[in-house]
Amino acid sequence: MADTRSLRINEQIRVREIRLIDDEGEKNGIMPTMEALRIAKDRDLDLVEVSPTANPPVCKILDFGKYRFEQEKRLRDSRKNQKALKIKEIRMQPKIGSGDLDTKAKHIQEFLDEGNKVKVTIRFRGRELAHTELGHDVLNEILKRLNEASYSIEKPAAMEGRFMSMTLNAKSAK
């Protein structure tokens, strides 16, 4: 359906004739707008233009406040079912110790278990740039310490300036 703010109701409908659908869903055919408006007022309801592009436009008799509430509720429910995808980043250096590597791997595993993407980044400083193979070794060691069933490699290890990074995607538990 259209956005409820863009719908024309009651006296806002300026066309001469409309195709009317009453509050029970019955088609009443083409009639003058003023007559349809009178029928809606007699039933204490609103005349709402639901299809302005049709020829003649289609209007419905309904309770506009209730209609707008239901539309907004449907929109809220559809947003509630969406999961926002987050990318978590873990940074380290090529000369990381074994214990620190265990801790970083544990954090990465937790992020993956939550369903997030993880970008693992290694920062090179100074002369470390001459030994980028150390970065590959660290990233491979991280992969060895992770549960293989929980991730897939979305973007393999690659250099980006002074950084080497790879992106891991959580495998969905289906």
Short mmCIF file of N, CA, C and O in Angstrom, two decimals, residues 26 49 61 70 81 93 100 114 121 138 143 145 153 163-164 171 173:
data_model
loop_
_atom_site.label_atom_id
_atom_site.label_comp_id
_atom_site.label_asym_id
_atom_site.label_seq_id
_atom_site.Cartn_x
_atom_site.Cartn_y
_atom_site.Cartn_z
N GLU A 26 -17.27 -4.26 -0.76
CA GLU A 26 -18.13 -4.39 -1.94
C GLU A 26 -17.83 -3.26 -2.92
O GLU A 26 -17.65 -2.12 -2.54
N GLU A 49 -8.48 7.78 -0.86
CA GLU A 49 -8.06 7.48 -2.23
C GLU A 49 -6.92 6.46 -2.16
O GLU A 49 -5.82 6.79 -1.77
N ILE A 61 -14.04 3.34 1.52
CA ILE A 61 -14.61 3.87 2.74
C ILE A 61 -14.04 3.05 3.89
O ILE A 61 -14.20 1.83 3.92
N GLU A 70 -2.68 0.32 11.51
CA GLU A 70 -2.35 -1.03 11.03
C GLU A 70 -1.18 -1.01 10.04
O GLU A 70 -0.34 -1.90 10.06
N ASN A 81 11.85 -8.07 12.14
CA ASN A 81 12.38 -9.34 11.66
C ASN A 81 13.70 -9.21 10.91
O ASN A 81 14.30 -10.21 10.56
N GLN A 93 49.42 -6.85 15.44
CA GLN A 93 50.69 -6.61 14.75
C GLN A 93 51.32 -7.95 14.40
O GLN A 93 50.99 -8.98 15.00
N ASP A 100 48.48 -13.76 23.33
CA ASP A 100 47.64 -12.71 22.76
C ASP A 100 46.89 -13.23 21.54
O ASP A 100 45.73 -12.88 21.31
N GLU A 114 28.12 -15.10 17.09
CA GLU A 114 26.99 -14.16 17.17
C GLU A 114 26.40 -13.86 15.79
O GLU A 114 25.39 -13.19 15.68
N THR A 121 42.72 -7.52 10.87
CA THR A 121 43.68 -6.58 10.29
C THR A 121 45.02 -6.66 11.02
O THR A 121 45.06 -6.68 12.25
N VAL A 138 50.63 -15.03 10.62
CA VAL A 138 49.74 -14.72 11.75
C VAL A 138 48.29 -15.01 11.36
O VAL A 138 47.54 -15.63 12.13
N LEU A 143 43.41 -18.66 11.63
CA LEU A 143 42.46 -19.59 11.01
C LEU A 143 42.58 -20.99 11.61
O LEU A 143 41.57 -21.68 11.77
N ARG A 145 43.26 -21.69 14.66
CA ARG A 145 42.72 -21.69 16.02
C ARG A 145 41.20 -21.52 16.05
O ARG A 145 40.60 -21.64 17.11
N ILE A 153 35.73 -17.79 4.44
CA ILE A 153 36.57 -16.63 4.12
C ILE A 153 35.88 -15.85 3.01
O ILE A 153 35.73 -16.35 1.90
N PHE A 163 48.42 -2.02 5.88
CA PHE A 163 47.60 -3.01 6.56
C PHE A 163 47.41 -4.24 5.69
O PHE A 163 47.30 -4.15 4.46
N MET A 164 47.36 -5.40 6.33
CA MET A 164 46.98 -6.64 5.64
C MET A 164 45.70 -7.09 6.33
O MET A 164 45.63 -7.14 7.56
N LYS A 171 29.15 -18.60 9.20
CA LYS A 171 28.27 -19.54 8.50
C LYS A 171 26.98 -19.62 9.28
O LYS A 171 26.99 -19.73 10.50
N ALA A 173 23.74 -21.05 10.97
CA ALA A 173 23.43 -22.35 11.59
C ALA A 173 22.06 -22.80 11.12
O ALA A 173 21.04 -22.44 11.70
#
